[in-house]
């Protein structure tokens, strides 16, 4: 890649610009949010354009005066005659403006002089005469500024230089009598304040010392930068939070990408809920299992659960439970499962191919839990925040090799043994309404109890909104409604409750969606645990079909209910997912096992206590 770029730079300079902007494009950010200083930018494979494409506001070039020219190098031994401030910076800037690639100059050059200041500046002034049209001035307020660092003239001489030339002040002694109108920024070595290496958290005493200096510089209405500072995500975030104006980095693309996503990756929860304390009176007891409730958090891995925990006063209903295990999620044809294969394993006890709904790897229909349990006198129901043709709910009633064939999947609902369904996607079932009614379903306009044996409720014509977009307590109210419905039937029941949008948050790398959807799910979990305590012959199983996003939690703050999530992917991963159980025989779900084993554990208990 580097060889290709260098070859393009030699023969196709204009093409190079456009390719770099495409390859290195990051989220657009305003300078008020963060500013990057591209340290020793001339050492990048492609100087200037790498920093520019990252949105760097400050770009550093070291200059050595040799034979009357200013060479871009740190020491004399590394001088290359072709690498000058003109060739690496001034000419590309000029070409960029002429071609329209650079629409405005929203950056400055920090010129670090490695040779004697006055002689070097004399040559620099002469060199800049060919680029006066680029430079800042009263007639060009949007022009390019140069900030002189390294070897500099005496502060009392700053005023002898043109208005486009400012200076980098490097002292902790800040007084009102300094020539502030000619000071472009204040820079100091980070080691004057701290020995922190950018891992973990900076010692508080050192952090306060840095913060105080930043505040002091800001009191003079000037910008601050630290050189020799740690160059990591933890460091970038810490400096950003402290208000460093130009965050020093040798990795401008990575730093800009990380900092641009902080607003999405960090979430502070302001809607906390109380946690119900389980009674544990029959938890794990070998008592008859009359009801089975399977709750599936789509995409809900350990990091997603943890993020909700830390955002809710360090406690969840889910994390009160004692019986837990880990589930391996692989599909029949792929290491990383999708929701169709994952849910089919739960519904049928057989692993299948990704995208397949209720069929085996050869496309043959598999009997699912609602169909099988009907033979044991069970009623069954599905509640989801997804559309009812979504992969997870559909796996419990349909048999089709392609999850996206919504119309074909919808046709299976009237043929199912379900007694209750609640979810979105009503428009997909327009042609099935007659069949649903003929099958004995009463289709509700709202969640109001009725004497009917079979009920269906399309909660939305299409997709339901996310929790943060106004879904309200839909999932909680639907679950309470289902309990009332099944209690009236006076028969054992099997209920699936899916929180579908945790997965959506993982795909979108949206921390706010993950946390809010998981917290919504946890409120429902608390209500279900209460139901189990009141109905001790009930088994509750809570798990996920897979993890989504490759989520980790690099930072957080429990007192303020704030978490930062990081993402390895925008897709599913193959990591094991937790399984929690409560109530009758909940201890049977401890251990590490395949997702298909959940079906068989349920069926073993059904066969133990029920007859066909």
XYZ file of C-alpha atoms in Angstrom:
612
model
C 0.000 0.000 0.000
C 2.760 2.445 0.922
C 4.624 1.678 -2.299
C 1.465 2.281 -4.294
C 0.843 5.604 -2.589
C 4.414 6.720 -3.124
C 4.209 5.747 -6.785
C 0.976 7.695 -7.180
C 2.585 10.654 -5.434
C 5.361 10.656 -8.025
C 3.269 10.331 -11.167
C -0.309 11.317 -10.251
C -0.283 13.928 -7.479
C -3.916 14.942 -8.007
C -5.133 11.346 -7.974
C -3.170 10.790 -4.772
C -5.125 13.532 -3.030
C -8.503 12.065 -3.869
C -7.469 8.510 -2.968
C -6.095 9.572 0.380
C -9.242 11.463 1.231
C -11.267 8.374 0.360
C -9.043 5.915 2.226
C -8.538 8.006 5.346
C -11.890 9.759 5.559
C -13.152 10.072 9.134
C -16.319 11.463 10.621
C -16.603 15.193 10.088
C -16.040 17.048 13.324
C -16.049 20.702 14.228
C -12.855 22.155 15.655
C -14.753 23.028 18.838
C -14.998 19.329 19.698
C -11.349 18.334 19.356
C -8.228 19.344 17.483
C -5.377 17.096 16.409
C -1.688 18.058 16.228
C 0.073 15.835 13.699
C 3.454 15.473 15.396
C 6.494 15.190 13.095
C 4.086 15.009 10.204
C 6.894 15.005 7.630
C 7.702 11.436 8.759
C 4.318 10.152 7.569
C 4.318 8.059 4.403
C 2.377 10.870 2.767
C 3.130 14.124 4.602
C 0.455 16.813 4.859
C -2.319 14.861 3.130
C -2.458 12.239 5.899
C -2.896 14.983 8.487
C -5.286 16.968 6.322
C -7.513 13.959 5.653
C -7.652 13.362 9.411
C -8.821 16.931 9.939
C -5.669 17.912 11.822
C -5.708 21.545 12.888
C -1.971 21.684 13.592
C 0.665 20.076 11.355
C 4.295 19.907 12.417
C 7.365 20.001 10.224
C 10.962 20.064 11.500
C 13.266 22.273 9.435
C 17.053 22.373 9.166
C 18.832 25.191 7.380
C 21.413 23.719 5.024
C 23.060 25.355 2.042
C 20.541 28.173 2.085
C 17.500 25.892 2.031
C 15.110 24.718 4.741
C 15.070 20.923 4.653
C 12.352 18.835 6.317
C 14.372 16.681 8.703
C 15.067 16.188 12.393
C 18.840 15.967 12.089
C 21.395 16.609 9.355
C 22.016 12.909 8.720
C 18.425 12.380 7.562
C 18.294 15.264 5.064
C 16.857 14.447 1.649
C 17.282 17.300 -0.877
C 13.825 16.642 -2.297
C 12.100 17.045 1.072
C 11.652 20.741 1.763
C 8.895 22.788 3.331
C 7.927 23.811 -0.197
C 7.724 20.310 -1.681
C 6.041 18.634 1.296
C 3.669 21.397 2.423
C 3.454 24.686 0.561
C 3.166 23.203 -2.923
C 0.552 20.555 -1.928
C -1.485 23.222 -0.135
C -1.316 25.446 -3.183
C -2.309 22.583 -5.493
C -5.128 21.574 -3.170
C -6.594 25.056 -3.156
C -6.241 25.405 -6.914
C -7.954 22.061 -7.552
C -10.713 22.711 -5.010
C -9.767 19.743 -2.812
C -8.929 22.231 -0.056
C -11.915 24.528 0.262
C -10.600 26.441 3.247
C -7.427 26.581 5.319
C -8.545 25.386 8.744
C -5.097 24.363 9.907
C -1.717 25.912 10.622
C 1.840 24.695 10.160
C 3.931 24.382 13.294
C 7.490 24.924 12.081
C 10.012 23.369 14.480
C 13.360 25.013 13.727
C 16.313 22.742 14.458
C 18.913 25.336 13.467
C 19.647 28.858 14.731
C 16.450 30.900 14.803
C 17.322 34.230 13.199
C 19.191 32.796 10.220
C 16.563 30.116 9.664
C 13.736 32.627 9.800
C 15.512 34.898 7.315
C 15.480 32.064 4.767
C 11.908 31.137 5.656
C 10.733 34.696 5.060
C 12.406 34.695 1.655
C 10.878 31.317 0.768
C 7.369 32.446 1.740
C 7.411 35.342 -0.753
C 6.344 32.898 -3.469
C 3.346 31.868 -1.359
C 2.078 35.198 -0.088
C -1.342 34.526 -1.630
C -1.732 31.623 0.848
C -0.775 33.510 3.967
C -2.878 35.002 6.713
C -3.258 38.773 6.831
C -5.734 41.602 7.162
C -6.703 41.098 3.520
C -6.745 37.306 3.855
C -8.195 36.445 7.305
C -8.691 32.807 6.284
C -5.089 32.384 5.182
C -2.344 30.066 6.370
C -0.526 30.788 9.626
C 2.903 29.483 10.589
C 3.697 28.974 14.265
C 7.440 28.903 14.922
C 8.605 26.333 17.462
C 11.949 24.836 18.448
C 14.635 27.507 18.115
C 12.850 30.861 18.290
C 13.860 34.503 18.493
C 13.590 36.361 21.775
C 9.987 37.209 22.734
C 10.744 40.917 22.430
C 11.573 40.328 18.742
C 8.319 38.503 17.904
C 6.751 41.741 16.720
C 9.413 42.152 14.028
C 7.872 39.346 11.998
C 4.823 39.428 9.671
C 1.293 38.869 10.901
C 1.107 35.357 9.387
C 3.993 34.275 11.631
C 3.255 33.440 15.276
C 5.339 31.743 17.933
C 5.147 28.714 20.184
C 5.741 29.856 23.776
C 7.444 27.205 25.896
C 7.536 28.176 29.552
C 5.406 27.647 32.629
C 5.948 31.299 33.495
C 2.941 33.062 32.004
C 2.578 36.779 32.649
C 0.487 39.615 31.302
C 3.478 41.403 29.795
C 4.228 38.659 27.243
C 3.611 39.535 23.562
C 0.394 37.507 23.526
C -0.729 38.875 20.170
C 2.239 37.048 18.586
C 1.933 33.808 20.569
C 0.098 31.132 18.594
C 0.088 28.488 21.319
C 1.829 27.427 24.511
C 3.665 24.100 24.363
C 5.486 22.168 27.052
C 6.913 18.710 27.498
C 4.396 16.368 29.083
C 7.198 14.983 31.279
C 7.274 18.247 33.171
C 3.921 17.231 34.591
C 3.645 13.446 34.616
C 5.315 10.113 33.905
C 2.005 8.520 32.838
C 2.418 6.097 29.921
C -1.138 6.391 28.614
C -2.329 3.062 30.024
C -4.969 2.893 32.705
C -5.688 6.094 34.578
C -3.345 8.988 35.249
C -2.463 9.639 38.902
C -4.904 12.239 40.179
C -2.246 14.570 41.566
C -0.543 14.653 38.173
C -3.847 15.101 36.369
C -4.683 18.093 38.532
C -1.281 19.630 37.780
C -1.915 19.276 34.029
C -5.444 20.602 34.347
C -4.304 23.636 36.281
C -1.765 24.504 33.613
C -4.326 24.097 30.827
C -6.684 26.375 32.714
C -3.897 28.912 33.211
C -3.110 29.002 29.489
C -6.801 29.339 28.697
C -7.035 32.281 31.078
C -4.818 34.139 28.578
C -7.155 33.016 25.774
C -4.468 30.862 24.184
C -4.198 27.232 23.064
C -2.071 24.592 24.739
C -0.209 21.495 23.538
C 2.027 18.919 25.227
C 4.794 17.199 23.322
C 6.246 13.860 24.345
C 2.824 12.881 25.663
C 1.486 9.310 25.622
C -0.131 8.450 22.299
C -3.017 6.049 22.980
C -6.808 6.024 23.051
C -6.830 6.416 26.822
C -4.458 9.353 26.526
C -6.368 11.028 23.687
C -9.569 10.781 25.703
C -7.932 12.105 28.881
C -6.390 15.090 27.087
C -9.671 15.808 25.321
C -11.535 15.773 28.637
C -8.956 18.099 30.212
C -9.311 20.551 27.331
C -5.929 20.266 25.631
C -6.408 22.296 22.476
C -4.066 20.390 20.177
C -3.831 16.708 21.038
C -0.344 15.558 20.099
C -0.192 12.334 18.075
C 1.886 10.412 15.567
C -1.329 8.668 14.469
C -3.657 11.425 13.261
C -6.033 9.139 11.354
C -6.535 6.803 14.304
C -6.797 9.628 16.826
C -9.350 11.545 14.781
C -11.396 8.400 14.165
C -11.445 7.560 17.873
C -12.204 11.074 19.088
C -14.884 11.601 16.438
C -16.795 8.603 17.817
C -16.624 9.507 21.506
C -20.038 11.144 21.345
C -21.528 7.882 20.099
C -19.373 5.526 22.157
C -19.997 7.232 25.502
C -23.466 7.221 27.043
C -24.764 8.519 30.347
C -27.958 6.867 31.488
C -30.501 9.155 33.112
C -33.353 6.650 33.373
C -32.534 4.167 36.101
C -34.895 1.537 37.437
C -35.172 -0.217 40.777
C -34.070 -3.806 41.036
C -36.280 -6.578 42.382
C -34.640 -8.928 44.887
C -35.581 -12.548 44.107
C -36.869 -14.727 46.939
C -34.898 -17.830 45.849
C -37.482 -20.033 47.640
C -37.547 -22.679 44.911
C -34.613 -21.539 42.809
C -32.894 -24.657 41.537
C -35.310 -26.955 43.333
C -36.320 -30.238 41.699
C -40.002 -29.350 41.617
C -42.334 -29.966 38.659
C -41.925 -27.522 35.787
C -45.300 -26.213 34.638
C -44.255 -23.096 32.735
C -41.128 -22.233 30.744
C -40.185 -18.662 29.886
C -37.316 -18.161 27.441
C -36.054 -14.594 27.238
C -33.672 -13.777 24.390
C -31.660 -10.583 24.226
C -30.677 -10.464 20.579
C -26.965 -9.646 20.320
C -26.670 -9.465 24.100
C -23.163 -10.426 25.188
C -21.386 -9.976 28.501
C -20.186 -6.461 27.635
C -23.736 -5.377 26.775
C -24.989 -6.709 30.103
C -22.083 -5.071 31.936
C -22.698 -1.711 30.276
C -26.288 -1.728 31.491
C -25.177 -2.805 34.965
C -22.698 0.069 35.288
C -25.356 2.471 33.995
C -27.933 1.449 36.584
C -26.241 2.013 39.952
C -24.136 -1.120 39.451
C -27.070 -3.514 39.696
C -29.545 -5.291 37.445
C -32.405 -7.683 37.938
C -30.492 -10.095 35.726
C -27.367 -10.034 37.876
C -29.273 -11.027 41.029
C -29.560 -14.553 39.632
C -27.221 -17.289 40.808
C -27.502 -20.061 38.250
C -25.664 -19.221 35.067
C -23.559 -20.690 32.297
C -22.076 -19.977 28.900
C -23.443 -20.928 25.503
C -21.491 -21.686 22.339
C -23.323 -20.151 19.416
C -21.736 -21.517 16.221
C -24.030 -22.321 13.267
C -23.895 -25.539 11.242
C -22.162 -23.845 8.315
C -20.381 -20.903 9.941
C -18.309 -20.129 12.998
C -20.339 -16.958 13.554
C -24.072 -17.502 13.717
C -26.834 -15.198 12.617
C -30.111 -14.839 14.485
C -31.889 -17.329 12.229
C -29.528 -20.223 12.926
C -29.096 -19.201 16.565
C -32.816 -19.043 17.297
C -33.499 -22.222 15.308
C -31.073 -24.060 17.605
C -33.075 -22.872 20.622
C -36.405 -23.644 18.993
C -35.605 -27.074 17.543
C -32.506 -28.449 19.252
C -30.705 -28.713 15.911
C -27.965 -26.523 14.498
C -28.654 -25.243 11.024
C -27.158 -22.970 8.394
C -27.124 -19.219 8.690
C -30.228 -17.570 7.221
C -32.311 -20.739 7.722
C -35.533 -20.517 9.750
C -36.755 -23.744 11.364
C -35.175 -26.084 8.822
C -32.126 -28.315 8.955
C -28.994 -27.792 6.804
C -30.708 -29.702 3.978
C -33.801 -27.500 4.119
C -36.066 -30.063 5.789
C -38.558 -28.678 8.345
C -37.711 -29.142 12.016
C -40.329 -29.427 14.747
C -40.149 -26.429 17.077
C -40.969 -26.059 20.768
C -44.460 -24.526 20.350
C -45.450 -27.372 18.004
C -43.945 -30.075 20.203
C -45.218 -28.670 23.498
C -48.742 -28.463 22.115
C -48.743 -32.241 22.305
C -48.012 -32.002 26.030
C -50.888 -29.617 26.701
C -48.840 -26.419 26.675
C -49.982 -23.079 25.364
C -47.293 -21.001 23.655
C -46.636 -17.374 22.884
C -44.143 -14.980 21.319
C -43.431 -11.371 22.243
C -40.835 -9.367 20.367
C -39.689 -5.803 19.826
C -38.848 -6.900 16.279
C -41.204 -7.563 13.396
C -42.862 -10.935 13.826
C -41.179 -12.166 10.645
C -37.805 -11.343 12.193
C -35.383 -14.240 12.397
C -35.683 -14.929 16.118
C -39.482 -14.974 16.546
C -39.997 -16.650 13.155
C -37.755 -19.556 14.182
C -40.436 -20.594 16.664
C -43.217 -20.949 14.082
C -41.859 -20.966 10.499
C -39.872 -23.333 8.280
C -38.045 -21.589 5.460
C -34.425 -21.550 4.209
C -34.183 -17.756 3.705
C -34.847 -15.357 6.555
C -35.566 -12.374 4.301
C -38.501 -13.974 2.502
C -40.970 -12.217 4.785
C -44.128 -13.045 2.828
C -43.388 -16.780 2.790
C -42.477 -16.706 6.483
C -45.671 -14.836 7.392
C -47.738 -17.616 5.802
C -46.572 -20.028 8.508
C -48.045 -18.050 11.412
C -51.675 -19.192 10.879
C -50.420 -22.800 10.680
C -48.476 -22.598 13.941
C -49.457 -23.915 17.357
C -48.939 -20.511 18.944
C -51.749 -19.164 21.110
C -50.367 -15.639 21.421
C -48.194 -13.374 19.317
C -47.256 -9.742 19.918
C -44.832 -7.805 17.730
C -44.344 -5.468 14.811
C -44.575 -5.918 11.067
C -48.341 -5.924 10.633
C -48.166 -4.856 7.000
C -46.415 -8.109 6.058
C -49.402 -10.079 7.315
C -52.081 -8.206 5.332
C -52.687 -11.215 3.082
C -52.741 -13.572 6.088
C -55.367 -11.800 8.186
C -58.159 -14.035 6.936
C -56.101 -17.148 7.566
C -55.214 -15.988 11.065
C -58.866 -15.415 11.906
C -59.818 -18.765 10.398
C -57.170 -20.364 12.590
C -58.971 -18.958 15.637
C -56.875 -15.867 16.332
C -58.600 -12.789 17.643
C -56.598 -9.838 16.334
C -56.462 -7.081 18.897
C -56.407 -3.353 18.263
C -54.791 -2.819 21.670
C -53.580 -4.902 24.587
C -56.958 -5.502 26.193
C -57.870 -8.810 27.756
C -60.499 -10.934 26.100
C -61.952 -14.414 26.539
C -60.515 -15.625 23.216
C -58.369 -18.764 23.136
C -55.867 -17.349 20.654
C -54.752 -13.736 20.448
C -52.587 -11.720 18.119
C -51.493 -8.103 18.310
C -49.588 -6.260 15.629
C -48.032 -3.456 17.614
C -46.799 -1.619 14.512
C -47.340 -1.763 10.775
C -43.587 -1.925 10.270
C -40.784 -1.825 12.793
C -41.339 -0.689 16.350
C -39.325 2.345 17.476
C -36.270 1.982 19.676
C -36.647 2.630 23.382
C -34.989 6.048 23.067
C -37.276 6.878 20.144
C -40.481 6.498 22.119
C -41.364 2.794 22.359
C -42.232 3.288 26.012
C -43.041 0.259 28.173
C -44.288 -1.832 25.270
C -42.187 -4.892 26.137
C -43.063 -4.757 29.830
C -46.780 -4.226 29.204
C -46.856 -6.992 26.604
C -45.233 -9.446 29.007
C -47.668 -8.615 31.812
C -50.506 -9.014 29.310
C -49.175 -12.443 28.326
C -49.082 -13.592 31.942
C -52.706 -12.581 32.431
C -53.645 -14.341 29.202
C -51.934 -17.606 30.128
C -53.221 -17.499 33.703
C -56.777 -17.430 32.327
C -56.101 -20.531 30.251
C -55.189 -22.550 33.349
C -52.655 -24.682 31.436
C -48.862 -24.908 31.329
C -47.305 -22.449 28.937
C -44.150 -21.705 27.007
C -43.392 -18.016 26.361
C -40.617 -16.438 24.304
C -39.765 -12.796 25.042
C -37.272 -11.196 22.662
C -35.505 -7.866 23.125
C -34.417 -7.425 19.522
C -32.789 -4.017 19.444
C -29.739 -4.714 21.591
C -28.561 -6.311 18.374
C -29.420 -3.149 16.427
C -27.228 -1.147 18.787
C -24.335 -3.510 18.207
C -24.668 -3.316 14.431
C -24.822 0.487 14.588
C -22.034 0.700 17.188
C -24.474 2.798 19.202
C -23.761 2.761 22.922
C -26.971 4.616 23.754
C -29.047 1.990 21.932
C -27.268 -0.943 23.571
C -27.575 0.435 27.096
C -31.163 1.690 26.818
C -32.404 -1.497 25.137
C -30.637 -3.713 27.672
C -32.070 -1.687 30.557
C -35.541 -1.992 29.045
C -35.001 -5.746 28.790
C -33.849 -5.851 32.403
C -36.999 -4.130 33.633
C -38.986 -6.906 32.001
C -36.647 -9.491 33.527
C -37.469 -8.075 36.964
C -41.191 -8.458 36.325
C -40.699 -12.020 35.098
C -38.645 -12.921 38.185
C -41.513 -11.637 40.308
C -43.877 -13.857 38.339
C -41.640 -16.866 38.955
C -41.620 -16.131 42.692
C -45.436 -16.033 42.652
C -45.641 -19.170 40.479
C -42.910 -21.468 41.831
C -43.379 -24.186 39.196
C -42.018 -21.831 36.529
C -38.588 -22.040 34.889
C -37.036 -18.836 33.568
C -34.138 -18.942 31.088
C -32.433 -15.742 29.918
C -29.827 -15.779 27.177
C -28.849 -14.415 23.754
C -28.638 -15.821 20.255
C -25.165 -14.296 19.750
C -23.067 -11.256 20.583
C -23.081 -8.278 18.221
C -20.395 -5.638 17.762
C -17.403 -7.251 19.457
C -18.089 -4.869 22.315
C -15.663 -4.001 25.112
C -15.786 -1.403 27.884
C -12.521 0.558 28.057
C -13.834 3.183 30.486
C -16.817 4.155 32.575
C -17.942 5.929 35.701
C -20.420 4.152 37.935
C -21.430 7.153 40.108
C -22.520 9.117 37.028
C -23.973 6.044 35.244
C -21.624 6.592 32.296
C -19.931 4.000 30.098
C -17.675 4.097 27.079
C -18.008 1.168 24.706
C -15.524 0.178 22.014
C -16.340 -1.950 18.995
C -14.330 -4.550 17.162
C -17.025 -5.115 14.560
C -20.411 -3.974 13.297
C -21.550 -7.567 12.923
C -22.071 -10.689 14.995
C -19.146 -12.396 16.722
C -18.501 -15.974 17.741
C -17.891 -15.293 21.429
C -19.868 -17.337 23.935
C -22.945 -15.674 25.433
C -24.158 -15.905 29.034
C -27.222 -17.887 30.062
C -29.030 -17.238 33.350
C -31.767 -19.364 34.881
C -34.163 -18.959 37.795
C -36.858 -21.033 39.377
C -37.633 -24.727 39.060
C -34.630 -26.782 37.918
C -32.623 -23.649 37.141
C -29.439 -25.443 38.212
C -29.770 -27.627 35.115
C -28.588 -24.689 33.036
C -25.174 -24.260 34.636
C -22.075 -25.069 32.636
C -20.764 -24.501 29.130
C -22.676 -26.049 26.262
C -23.995 -25.633 22.719
C -27.006 -23.435 22.000
C -28.942 -26.484 20.783
C -28.646 -27.990 24.290
C -31.149 -25.448 25.670
C -33.929 -27.135 23.699
C -32.971 -30.570 24.992
C -32.732 -29.389 28.604
C -36.228 -27.939 28.321
C -37.618 -31.070 26.691
C -36.031 -33.354 29.310
C -37.915 -31.438 32.000
C -41.161 -31.441 30.014
C -40.965 -35.203 29.507
C -40.162 -35.691 33.190
C -43.311 -33.944 34.392
C -45.794 -34.097 31.494
C -47.397 -36.786 29.384
C -48.580 -36.571 25.798
